[in-house]
mmCIF file of C-alpha atoms in Angstrom:
data_model
loop_
_atom_site.group_PDB
_atom_site.id
_atom_site.type_symbol
_atom_site.label_atom_id
_atom_site.label_comp_id
_atom_site.label_asym_id
_atom_site.label_seq_id
_atom_site.Cartn_x
_atom_site.Cartn_y
_atom_site.Cartn_z
ATOM 1 C CA MET A 928 -11.934 31.463 -3.315
ATOM 2 C CA ILE A 929 -13.549 29.319 -0.549
ATOM 3 C CA ASN A 930 -17.299 29.848 -0.005
ATOM 4 C CA PHE A 931 -19.496 28.509 2.907
ATOM 5 C CA PHE A 932 -22.890 26.908 2.898
ATOM 6 C CA ASP A 933 -24.618 26.749 6.302
ATOM 7 C CA ASN A 934 -27.514 24.148 6.587
ATOM 8 C CA HIS A 935 -29.414 24.770 9.662
ATOM 9 C CA THR A 936 -31.364 21.488 9.093
ATOM 10 C CA SER A 937 -30.578 18.669 11.478
ATOM 11 C CA LEU A 938 -28.830 15.732 9.754
ATOM 12 C CA THR A 939 -29.217 12.291 11.120
ATOM 13 C CA LEU A 940 -26.056 10.202 10.561
ATOM 14 C CA GLU A 941 -25.869 6.514 9.776
ATOM 15 C CA SER A 942 -24.579 5.911 13.151
ATOM 16 C CA GLY A 943 -27.884 7.357 14.748
ATOM 17 C CA ARG A 944 -26.338 10.514 15.950
ATOM 18 C CA GLN A 945 -28.023 13.751 14.994
ATOM 19 C CA LEU A 946 -25.953 16.818 13.944
ATOM 20 C CA PRO A 947 -27.824 20.162 14.584
ATOM 21 C CA GLY A 948 -26.853 21.671 11.377
ATOM 22 C CA TYR A 949 -23.650 21.885 9.565
ATOM 23 C CA ARG A 950 -21.328 24.092 7.518
ATOM 24 C CA LEU A 951 -19.705 23.030 4.080
ATOM 25 C CA ALA A 952 -16.685 24.851 2.688
ATOM 26 C CA TYR A 953 -16.620 24.815 -1.150
ATOM 27 C CA SER A 954 -15.080 26.308 -4.091
ATOM 28 C CA THR A 955 -16.327 26.809 -7.634
ATOM 29 C CA ILE A 956 -14.727 27.865 -10.967
ATOM 30 C CA GLY A 957 -16.626 28.516 -14.204
ATOM 31 C CA SER A 958 -20.152 29.278 -14.507
ATOM 32 C CA LEU A 959 -23.501 27.319 -14.315
ATOM 33 C CA ASN A 960 -25.406 27.116 -17.674
ATOM 34 C CA ALA A 961 -28.908 28.252 -17.805
ATOM 35 C CA ALA A 962 -30.053 24.571 -17.763
ATOM 36 C CA GLY A 963 -28.089 23.989 -14.710
ATOM 37 C CA ASP A 964 -26.420 20.691 -16.213
ATOM 38 C CA ASN A 965 -22.800 21.409 -16.934
ATOM 39 C CA ALA A 966 -21.454 20.995 -13.380
ATOM 40 C CA VAL A 967 -18.506 18.821 -12.678
ATOM 41 C CA TRP A 968 -18.353 17.871 -9.121
ATOM 42 C CA VAL A 969 -14.781 16.915 -7.864
ATOM 43 C CA PHE A 970 -14.352 15.001 -4.769
ATOM 44 C CA HIS A 971 -11.268 15.119 -2.706
ATOM 45 C CA ALA A 972 -9.286 12.357 -0.897
ATOM 46 C CA LEU A 973 -8.598 11.973 2.708
ATOM 47 C CA THR A 974 -6.398 14.896 3.736
ATOM 48 C CA ALA A 975 -6.952 17.251 0.722
ATOM 49 C CA ASN A 976 -9.192 20.255 0.647
ATOM 50 C CA GLY A 977 -12.057 22.065 -1.360
ATOM 51 C CA ASN A 978 -9.654 23.692 -3.882
ATOM 52 C CA PRO A 979 -8.918 21.157 -6.700
ATOM 53 C CA GLY A 980 -6.713 23.495 -8.681
ATOM 54 C CA GLU A 981 -4.354 23.305 -5.738
ATOM 55 C CA TRP A 982 -4.010 19.357 -5.569
ATOM 56 C CA TRP A 983 -4.992 18.585 -9.142
ATOM 57 C CA PRO A 984 -3.280 21.417 -11.095
ATOM 58 C CA GLY A 985 -2.800 19.118 -14.174
ATOM 59 C CA LEU A 986 -6.361 18.357 -14.605
ATOM 60 C CA VAL A 987 -8.241 21.723 -13.294
ATOM 61 C CA GLY A 988 -7.910 25.038 -15.058
ATOM 62 C CA ASP A 989 -7.919 26.896 -18.292
ATOM 63 C CA GLY A 990 -7.480 24.714 -21.342
ATOM 64 C CA LYS A 991 -7.194 21.478 -19.166
ATOM 65 C CA LEU A 992 -9.466 18.418 -18.728
ATOM 66 C CA LEU A 993 -11.663 20.360 -16.346
ATOM 67 C CA ASP A 994 -11.836 23.750 -18.018
ATOM 68 C CA PRO A 995 -13.917 26.344 -16.395
ATOM 69 C CA ALA A 996 -14.759 27.896 -19.790
ATOM 70 C CA ARG A 997 -16.791 24.703 -20.223
ATOM 71 C CA TYR A 998 -17.841 23.597 -16.877
ATOM 72 C CA PHE A 999 -19.018 24.760 -13.532
ATOM 73 C CA ILE A 1000 -16.475 22.898 -11.379
ATOM 74 C CA ILE A 1001 -17.196 22.511 -7.717
ATOM 75 C CA CYS A 1002 -15.540 20.896 -4.903
ATOM 76 C CA VAL A 1003 -16.509 20.565 -1.252
ATOM 77 C CA ASN A 1004 -14.308 19.999 1.662
ATOM 78 C CA MET A 1005 -15.764 16.905 3.088
ATOM 79 C CA PRO A 1006 -17.325 17.120 6.704
ATOM 80 C CA GLY A 1007 -14.938 15.926 9.440
ATOM 81 C CA SER A 1008 -12.150 17.559 7.728
ATOM 82 C CA CYS A 1009 -10.229 20.832 9.012
ATOM 83 C CA TYR A 1010 -10.455 23.160 5.863
ATOM 84 C CA GLY A 1011 -13.449 24.902 6.653
ATOM 85 C CA SER A 1012 -16.470 22.310 6.792
ATOM 86 C CA THR A 1013 -17.812 21.203 10.086
ATOM 87 C CA GLY A 1014 -15.261 19.155 11.805
ATOM 88 C CA PRO A 1015 -13.868 18.160 15.196
ATOM 89 C CA LEU A 1016 -12.417 21.675 15.807
ATOM 90 C CA SER A 1017 -15.777 23.322 15.067
ATOM 91 C CA ILE A 1018 -17.940 24.557 17.799
ATOM 92 C CA ASN A 1019 -20.565 22.141 19.065
ATOM 93 C CA PRO A 1020 -23.664 24.494 19.213
ATOM 94 C CA ILE A 1021 -24.924 22.539 22.328
ATOM 95 C CA THR A 1022 -21.850 22.920 24.476
ATOM 96 C CA SER A 1023 -20.297 25.985 22.768
ATOM 97 C CA ALA A 1024 -17.134 24.358 23.110
ATOM 98 C CA PRO A 1025 -15.305 22.602 20.176
ATOM 99 C CA TRP A 1026 -16.362 19.040 19.445
ATOM 100 C CA PHE A 1027 -12.722 17.331 19.840
ATOM 101 C CA HIS A 1028 -13.075 13.726 20.483
ATOM 102 C CA ASP A 1029 -17.038 13.831 20.636
ATOM 103 C CA PHE A 1030 -17.240 14.758 16.856
ATOM 104 C CA PRO A 1031 -19.399 12.067 15.224
ATOM 105 C CA PHE A 1032 -17.951 10.496 12.284
ATOM 106 C CA PHE A 1033 -19.367 10.885 8.870
ATOM 107 C CA THR A 1034 -19.521 7.709 6.604
ATOM 108 C CA THR A 1035 -19.067 8.467 2.744
ATOM 109 C CA ARG A 1036 -22.810 8.119 2.663
ATOM 110 C CA ASP A 1037 -23.406 10.760 5.265
ATOM 111 C CA MET A 1038 -21.135 12.903 3.267
ATOM 112 C CA ILE A 1039 -23.014 12.994 0.065
ATOM 113 C CA ARG A 1040 -26.301 13.418 1.929
ATOM 114 C CA ALA A 1041 -24.726 16.488 3.323
ATOM 115 C CA TYR A 1042 -23.940 17.772 -0.280
ATOM 116 C CA GLN A 1043 -27.425 17.361 -1.647
ATOM 117 C CA ALA A 1044 -28.743 20.519 0.122
ATOM 118 C CA LEU A 1045 -25.757 22.386 -1.463
ATOM 119 C CA ARG A 1046 -26.454 21.067 -4.912
ATOM 120 C CA ILE A 1047 -30.021 22.233 -4.561
ATOM 121 C CA PHE A 1048 -28.999 25.747 -3.179
ATOM 122 C CA LEU A 1049 -26.614 26.097 -6.201
ATOM 123 C CA GLY A 1050 -29.270 25.348 -8.791
ATOM 124 C CA ILE A 1051 -27.617 22.333 -10.109
ATOM 125 C CA LYS A 1052 -30.140 20.117 -11.707
ATOM 126 C CA LYS A 1053 -27.775 17.694 -13.310
ATOM 127 C CA ILE A 1054 -24.105 16.850 -12.748
ATOM 128 C CA TYR A 1055 -22.437 16.332 -16.140
ATOM 129 C CA MET A 1056 -19.439 14.476 -14.513
ATOM 130 C CA GLY A 1057 -18.399 13.430 -11.037
ATOM 131 C CA ILE A 1058 -14.866 12.440 -10.605
ATOM 132 C CA GLY A 1059 -12.616 11.514 -7.637
ATOM 133 C CA GLY A 1060 -10.019 9.115 -6.464
ATOM 134 C CA SER A 1061 -9.485 7.123 -3.471
ATOM 135 C CA MET A 1062 -11.938 8.308 -0.491
ATOM 136 C CA GLY A 1063 -13.225 10.908 -3.189
ATOM 137 C CA GLY A 1064 -14.174 8.014 -5.489
ATOM 138 C CA GLN A 1065 -15.904 6.394 -2.684
ATOM 139 C CA GLN A 1066 -18.235 9.396 -2.150
ATOM 140 C CA LEU A 1067 -18.749 9.600 -5.997
ATOM 141 C CA LEU A 1068 -19.961 6.138 -5.888
ATOM 142 C CA GLU A 1069 -22.172 6.512 -2.956
ATOM 143 C CA TRP A 1070 -23.958 9.376 -4.496
ATOM 144 C CA ALA A 1071 -24.134 7.620 -8.100
ATOM 145 C CA VAL A 1072 -26.130 4.909 -6.249
ATOM 146 C CA GLU A 1073 -27.984 7.169 -4.050
ATOM 147 C CA GLU A 1074 -29.260 9.269 -6.927
ATOM 148 C CA PRO A 1075 -28.857 7.107 -10.084
ATOM 149 C CA GLY A 1076 -30.210 9.791 -12.591
ATOM 150 C CA LEU A 1077 -28.217 12.852 -11.181
ATOM 151 C CA PHE A 1078 -24.931 12.056 -13.123
ATOM 152 C CA ASP A 1079 -24.222 11.798 -16.716
ATOM 153 C CA TYR A 1080 -20.651 10.342 -16.185
ATOM 154 C CA ILE A 1081 -18.696 9.299 -13.298
ATOM 155 C CA ILE A 1082 -14.966 8.887 -13.174
ATOM 156 C CA PRO A 1083 -14.189 6.740 -10.044
ATOM 157 C CA ILE A 1084 -10.322 6.529 -9.798
ATOM 158 C CA ALA A 1085 -8.344 4.108 -7.501
ATOM 159 C CA THR A 1086 -11.271 3.310 -5.280
ATOM 160 C CA ASN A 1087 -13.593 0.574 -4.306
ATOM 161 C CA ALA A 1088 -17.107 -0.489 -3.616
ATOM 162 C CA ARG A 1089 -16.415 -1.095 0.077
ATOM 163 C CA HIS A 1090 -13.205 -0.621 1.943
ATOM 164 C CA SER A 1091 -11.177 -3.613 2.227
ATOM 165 C CA SER A 1092 -9.987 -5.468 5.283
ATOM 166 C CA TRP A 1093 -6.400 -4.541 3.993
ATOM 167 C CA GLY A 1094 -7.233 -0.961 3.966
ATOM 168 C CA ILE A 1095 -9.049 -1.108 7.324
ATOM 169 C CA ALA A 1096 -5.931 -2.693 8.719
ATOM 170 C CA PHE A 1097 -3.899 0.236 7.586
ATOM 171 C CA ASN A 1098 -6.174 2.722 8.952
ATOM 172 C CA THR A 1099 -6.269 0.748 12.248
ATOM 173 C CA ALA A 1100 -2.639 0.989 12.602
ATOM 174 C CA GLN A 1101 -2.501 4.709 11.909
ATOM 175 C CA ARG A 1102 -5.221 5.345 14.523
ATOM 176 C CA GLN A 1103 -3.298 3.051 17.085
ATOM 177 C CA ALA A 1104 -0.234 5.214 16.451
ATOM 178 C CA ILE A 1105 -2.320 8.319 17.268
ATOM 179 C CA ALA A 1106 -3.790 6.808 20.368
ATOM 180 C CA THR A 1107 -0.004 6.086 21.646
ATOM 181 C CA ASP A 1108 0.620 9.686 21.721
ATOM 182 C CA VAL A 1109 0.287 10.744 25.384
ATOM 183 C CA THR A 1110 -1.404 13.967 24.397
ATOM 184 C CA TRP A 1111 -4.170 12.437 22.405
ATOM 185 C CA LYS A 1112 -6.676 12.441 25.353
ATOM 186 C CA GLU A 1113 -6.470 16.122 25.698
ATOM 187 C CA SER A 1114 -9.040 18.575 24.369
ATOM 188 C CA ASN A 1115 -6.755 20.987 22.420
ATOM 189 C CA GLU A 1116 -5.972 21.554 18.795
ATOM 190 C CA ARG A 1117 -2.393 19.883 18.870
ATOM 191 C CA ALA A 1118 -3.564 16.823 20.610
ATOM 192 C CA GLY A 1119 -2.221 13.624 19.115
ATOM 193 C CA GLN A 1120 0.003 15.585 16.698
ATOM 194 C CA GLU A 1121 3.120 13.422 17.300
ATOM 195 C CA GLY A 1122 1.184 10.159 16.970
ATOM 196 C CA MET A 1123 -0.334 11.590 13.576
ATOM 197 C CA LYS A 1124 3.228 11.939 12.283
ATOM 198 C CA THR A 1125 3.775 8.228 12.825
ATOM 199 C CA ALA A 1126 0.334 7.560 11.229
ATOM 200 C CA ARG A 1127 1.265 9.439 8.243
ATOM 201 C CA SER A 1128 4.541 7.542 7.978
ATOM 202 C CA ILE A 1129 2.645 4.291 7.933
ATOM 203 C CA ALA A 1130 0.111 5.558 5.530
ATOM 204 C CA LEU A 1131 2.722 6.729 3.034
ATOM 205 C CA ILE A 1132 4.026 3.109 2.645
ATOM 206 C CA SER A 1133 0.490 2.244 1.272
ATOM 207 C CA TYR A 1134 0.296 5.242 -0.876
ATOM 208 C CA ARG A 1135 3.482 4.667 -2.572
ATOM 209 C CA SER A 1136 5.073 1.632 -4.108
ATOM 210 C CA TYR A 1137 8.419 -0.433 -4.142
ATOM 211 C CA GLU A 1138 9.358 1.482 -7.210
ATOM 212 C CA THR A 1139 8.661 5.069 -5.632
ATOM 213 C CA TYR A 1140 11.073 4.415 -2.859
ATOM 214 C CA SER A 1141 13.738 2.778 -5.032
ATOM 215 C CA ASN A 1142 13.596 5.638 -7.591
ATOM 216 C CA GLY A 1143 13.775 8.356 -4.911
ATOM 217 C CA GLN A 1144 15.333 7.078 -1.617
ATOM 218 C CA ASP A 1145 18.020 4.613 -2.546
ATOM 219 C CA GLU A 1146 21.387 5.208 -1.398
ATOM 220 C CA THR A 1147 24.065 5.884 -3.763
ATOM 221 C CA GLY A 1148 27.039 4.080 -2.110
ATOM 222 C CA ASP A 1149 27.588 0.847 -0.311
ATOM 223 C CA ASP A 1150 28.885 2.047 3.093
ATOM 224 C CA LYS A 1151 26.097 3.777 5.001
ATOM 225 C CA ILE A 1152 24.889 1.750 8.110
ATOM 226 C CA THR A 1153 22.603 4.517 9.433
ATOM 227 C CA GLY A 1154 20.992 7.816 8.540
ATOM 228 C CA PHE A 1155 19.137 6.535 5.463
ATOM 229 C CA LYS A 1156 17.361 8.784 3.170
ATOM 230 C CA THR A 1157 14.097 6.857 3.615
ATOM 231 C CA GLU A 1158 14.236 7.641 7.515
ATOM 232 C CA SER A 1159 14.399 11.352 6.971
ATOM 233 C CA TYR A 1160 11.998 11.030 4.281
ATOM 234 C CA GLN A 1161 9.402 9.309 6.396
ATOM 235 C CA ARG A 1162 9.953 11.885 9.117
ATOM 236 C CA TYR A 1163 9.567 14.838 6.799
ATOM 237 C CA GLN A 1164 6.150 13.573 5.398
ATOM 238 C CA GLY A 1165 4.873 13.268 9.035
ATOM 239 C CA GLU A 1166 6.096 16.877 9.851
ATOM 240 C CA LYS A 1167 4.579 18.135 6.510
ATOM 241 C CA LEU A 1168 1.057 16.806 7.476
ATOM 242 C CA ALA A 1169 1.164 17.929 10.973
ATOM 243 C CA ALA A 1170 1.822 21.540 9.732
ATOM 244 C CA ARG A 1171 -1.667 21.549 7.912
ATOM 245 C CA PHE A 1172 -3.939 18.938 9.585
ATOM 246 C CA ASN A 1173 -4.968 17.681 12.962
ATOM 247 C CA ALA A 1174 -5.255 14.318 14.500
ATOM 248 C CA PHE A 1175 -8.834 14.621 15.243
ATOM 249 C CA SER A 1176 -9.836 14.887 11.562
ATOM 250 C CA TYR A 1177 -7.343 12.354 10.579
ATOM 251 C CA ASP A 1178 -8.947 9.716 13.131
ATOM 252 C CA VAL A 1179 -12.660 10.616 12.198
ATOM 253 C CA LEU A 1180 -12.103 10.547 8.435
ATOM 254 C CA SER A 1181 -10.319 7.338 8.440
ATOM 255 C CA ARG A 1182 -13.178 5.726 10.347
ATOM 256 C CA GLY A 1183 -15.523 7.344 7.793
ATOM 257 C CA MET A 1184 -13.358 5.601 5.098
ATOM 258 C CA ASP A 1185 -13.480 2.247 6.960
ATOM 259 C CA ALA A 1186 -17.245 2.337 7.091
ATOM 260 C CA HIS A 1187 -17.678 2.714 3.221
ATOM 261 C CA ASN A 1188 -19.733 -0.120 1.952
ATOM 262 C CA LEU A 1189 -22.076 0.389 -1.033
ATOM 263 C CA GLY A 1190 -24.099 -2.615 -0.005
ATOM 264 C CA ARG A 1191 -25.185 -1.539 3.423
ATOM 265 C CA GLY A 1192 -28.893 -1.535 3.476
ATOM 266 C CA ARG A 1193 -29.150 -2.103 -0.412
ATOM 267 C CA GLY A 1194 -29.189 -5.747 -0.630
ATOM 268 C CA GLY A 1195 -25.395 -6.181 -1.145
ATOM 269 C CA VAL A 1196 -22.622 -4.591 -3.133
ATOM 270 C CA VAL A 1197 -23.581 -6.062 -6.441
ATOM 271 C CA ALA A 1198 -27.238 -4.898 -6.159
ATOM 272 C CA ALA A 1199 -26.037 -1.302 -5.233
ATOM 273 C CA LEU A 1200 -23.641 -1.086 -8.179
ATOM 274 C CA SER A 1201 -26.361 -2.303 -10.640
ATOM 275 C CA LEU A 1202 -28.273 0.872 -9.581
ATOM 276 C CA ILE A 1203 -25.930 3.285 -11.146
ATOM 277 C CA LYS A 1204 -27.173 4.664 -14.495
ATOM 278 C CA ALA A 1205 -24.375 7.124 -15.334
ATOM 279 C CA ARG A 1206 -21.841 6.282 -17.979
ATOM 280 C CA THR A 1207 -18.914 5.047 -16.056
ATOM 281 C CA LEU A 1208 -15.168 4.947 -16.668
ATOM 282 C CA VAL A 1209 -13.272 3.120 -13.896
ATOM 283 C CA ILE A 1210 -9.560 3.807 -13.600
ATOM 284 C CA GLY A 1211 -7.168 1.814 -11.683
ATOM 285 C CA ILE A 1212 -3.327 2.048 -11.103
ATOM 286 C CA GLU A 1213 -1.236 -1.016 -11.670
ATOM 287 C CA THR A 1214 1.179 -0.437 -8.925
ATOM 288 C CA ASP A 1215 -1.493 0.591 -6.293
ATOM 289 C CA VAL A 1216 -1.227 -1.561 -3.191
ATOM 290 C CA LEU A 1217 -3.711 0.169 -1.220
ATOM 291 C CA PHE A 1218 -6.713 0.013 -3.745
ATOM 292 C CA PRO A 1219 -5.358 -2.835 -6.042
ATOM 293 C CA VAL A 1220 -6.636 -2.856 -9.535
ATOM 294 C CA GLN A 1221 -9.023 -5.907 -8.930
ATOM 295 C CA GLU A 1222 -11.125 -3.631 -6.961
ATOM 296 C CA GLN A 1223 -11.712 -1.323 -9.841
ATOM 297 C CA GLN A 1224 -12.160 -4.199 -12.314
ATOM 298 C CA TYR A 1225 -14.897 -5.543 -9.913
ATOM 299 C CA LEU A 1226 -16.693 -2.017 -10.242
ATOM 300 C CA ALA A 1227 -16.572 -2.206 -13.867
ATOM 301 C CA GLU A 1228 -17.904 -5.738 -13.978
ATOM 302 C CA HIS A 1229 -20.865 -4.814 -11.951
ATOM 303 C CA ILE A 1230 -21.751 -1.119 -12.952
ATOM 304 C CA PRO A 1231 -23.840 -1.519 -15.984
ATOM 305 C CA GLY A 1232 -22.189 -0.548 -19.147
ATOM 306 C CA ALA A 1233 -18.963 0.504 -17.390
ATOM 307 C CA GLU A 1234 -15.416 0.473 -18.952
ATOM 308 C CA PHE A 1235 -12.160 0.072 -17.166
ATOM 309 C CA VAL A 1236 -8.782 1.105 -17.975
ATOM 310 C CA ALA A 1237 -5.517 0.819 -15.892
ATOM 311 C CA ILE A 1238 -2.728 3.310 -16.089
ATOM 312 C CA ARG A 1239 0.953 2.650 -15.208
ATOM 313 C CA SER A 1240 2.657 4.753 -12.353
ATOM 314 C CA ALA A 1241 5.881 4.515 -10.368
ATOM 315 C CA PHE A 1242 3.916 6.181 -7.646
ATOM 316 C CA GLY A 1243 1.485 3.593 -6.717
ATOM 317 C CA HIS A 1244 -1.801 4.944 -5.184
ATOM 318 C CA ASP A 1245 -0.663 8.524 -5.207
ATOM 319 C CA GLY A 1246 -0.606 8.214 -9.073
ATOM 320 C CA PHE A 1247 -4.159 9.400 -9.129
ATOM 321 C CA LEU A 1248 -2.729 12.853 -8.004
ATOM 322 C CA LEU A 1249 0.077 12.817 -10.291
ATOM 323 C CA GLU A 1250 -0.553 11.083 -13.616
ATOM 324 C CA TYR A 1251 -2.256 14.025 -15.234
ATOM 325 C CA GLU A 1252 -1.456 13.227 -18.755
ATOM 326 C CA GLN A 1253 -2.371 9.530 -18.671
ATOM 327 C CA LEU A 1254 -5.636 10.529 -16.621
ATOM 328 C CA GLY A 1255 -6.537 13.326 -19.127
ATOM 329 C CA THR A 1256 -5.956 11.207 -22.213
ATOM 330 C CA HIS A 1257 -8.212 8.253 -20.994
ATOM 331 C CA ILE A 1258 -10.996 10.459 -19.900
ATOM 332 C CA ASN A 1259 -11.062 12.597 -22.816
ATOM 333 C CA THR A 1260 -10.944 9.554 -25.091
ATOM 334 C CA TYR A 1261 -13.718 7.796 -23.130
ATOM 335 C CA LEU A 1262 -16.005 11.065 -23.257
ATOM 336 C CA LEU A 1263 -15.247 11.542 -27.067
ATOM 337 C CA GLN A 1264 -16.001 7.706 -27.986
ATOM 338 C CA THR A 1265 -19.128 7.652 -25.818
ATOM 339 C CA LYS A 1266 -20.446 10.822 -27.566
ATOM 340 C CA SER A 1267 -19.515 9.368 -30.869
ATOM 341 C CA ARG A 1268 -21.621 6.154 -30.290
ATOM 342 C CA ALA A 1269 -24.460 8.144 -28.864
ATOM 343 C CA ALA A 1270 -24.608 10.169 -32.230
ATOM 344 C CA SER A 1271 -24.282 7.236 -34.424
ATOM 345 C CA PRO A 1272 -27.598 6.209 -35.923
ATOM 346 C CA VAL A 1273 -29.049 2.799 -34.878
ATOM 347 C CA ARG A 1274 -28.697 0.320 -37.696
#
C-alpha cells in the first residue's frame, strides 16, 4: 500500500531553487518497535518505485533477508519520479499547472534532505540498516555522510561516491536522444516518449553485459542477415519503459544522478567518506560496466572499517536487482559476523 507524506515547508535545493512544499509517496511493511530503531530504509534506483516487494521480491518479504516480522521496512519514491512523489507532472502551486520542463532537478543530496522530515514524522529514531543499489546506493551514501549517527549498517550496492564521467556520458547520450524527439518541447504527458524509448535502449547496454546478450540474444543459425533478436529486444525494452514512465522524469532524474558527488562542499570525496560511522558492507558486481567494481573498492577503502565483496553475475549492473541468493548470503554473513565480533570480549 502506498502512503503519502505532504511537507508544506519550503525546501531549498542545491541548485538554489526553492520548492514550496513537496509530496513523498512511500510504502512500509512490518512494524516500528517501541524504541524506533528497527527500521530498514530501502532506496530504489532510477526508474523503480516505492514498493520494494515489487522490484526486489527475492529480498523483501516474509522469511527473506528483509523480513517484516523483524524489521520496519520503508521505501520512498524519489522526488522527480512519476510514482506518487512530487515530480514534473505534479501541479506547480504557483502556476496551478503541471511543472513539465520547469521542474527543478533534485540532486541525491536534495532527495535525502527531503526524506528527513518523513523519518521524523514516522517516529524513526535510528535506522538499523540502509540498503540500495545504483542511484539508490548514491542516496544512501549521501544520507550516511549527512547524518553519520543515523544508521547502524549501510549496504551500498553497485554504486559510487561521485558519478563518473563514463556514467555522465551515458546519461547525456540518453537525454540527447530524448531531445531529438520532435514532441519533446511540448507541454503534455507524452512529450518525448519516442526519444525516451531510444534512451532506454542506450541505457540497457550499460545495464547489461556482453554475457547477457550472448546468453539471451544470440542467433541459433548462420543465415540471418537482418531481423536480429537483439533489435526486437532493444525496441521491446523501450516500449516497456514508455508504458510506465515519462520522459520528463527520465530527464530530471538522470541529471540528479550526474550531479551526485559526496565531496561537494565537504572538502572532497575522501573527507566525506571518512565521516561515515555506520558498519558498512560494499557490494560490487564483477561484470558491471556502468559502476565498475573499482568504484565500490574505492568506497570500501575510504569508509572507516568498511568491507567489500564482489558477486559474479551474467546480468552486469542489473545483477543488483536479480542476484537475490548471492546478495542475501553475503549480507546475512556480514551481519552475523559483525554481531559476533561485537559480542566477543576484548582480550
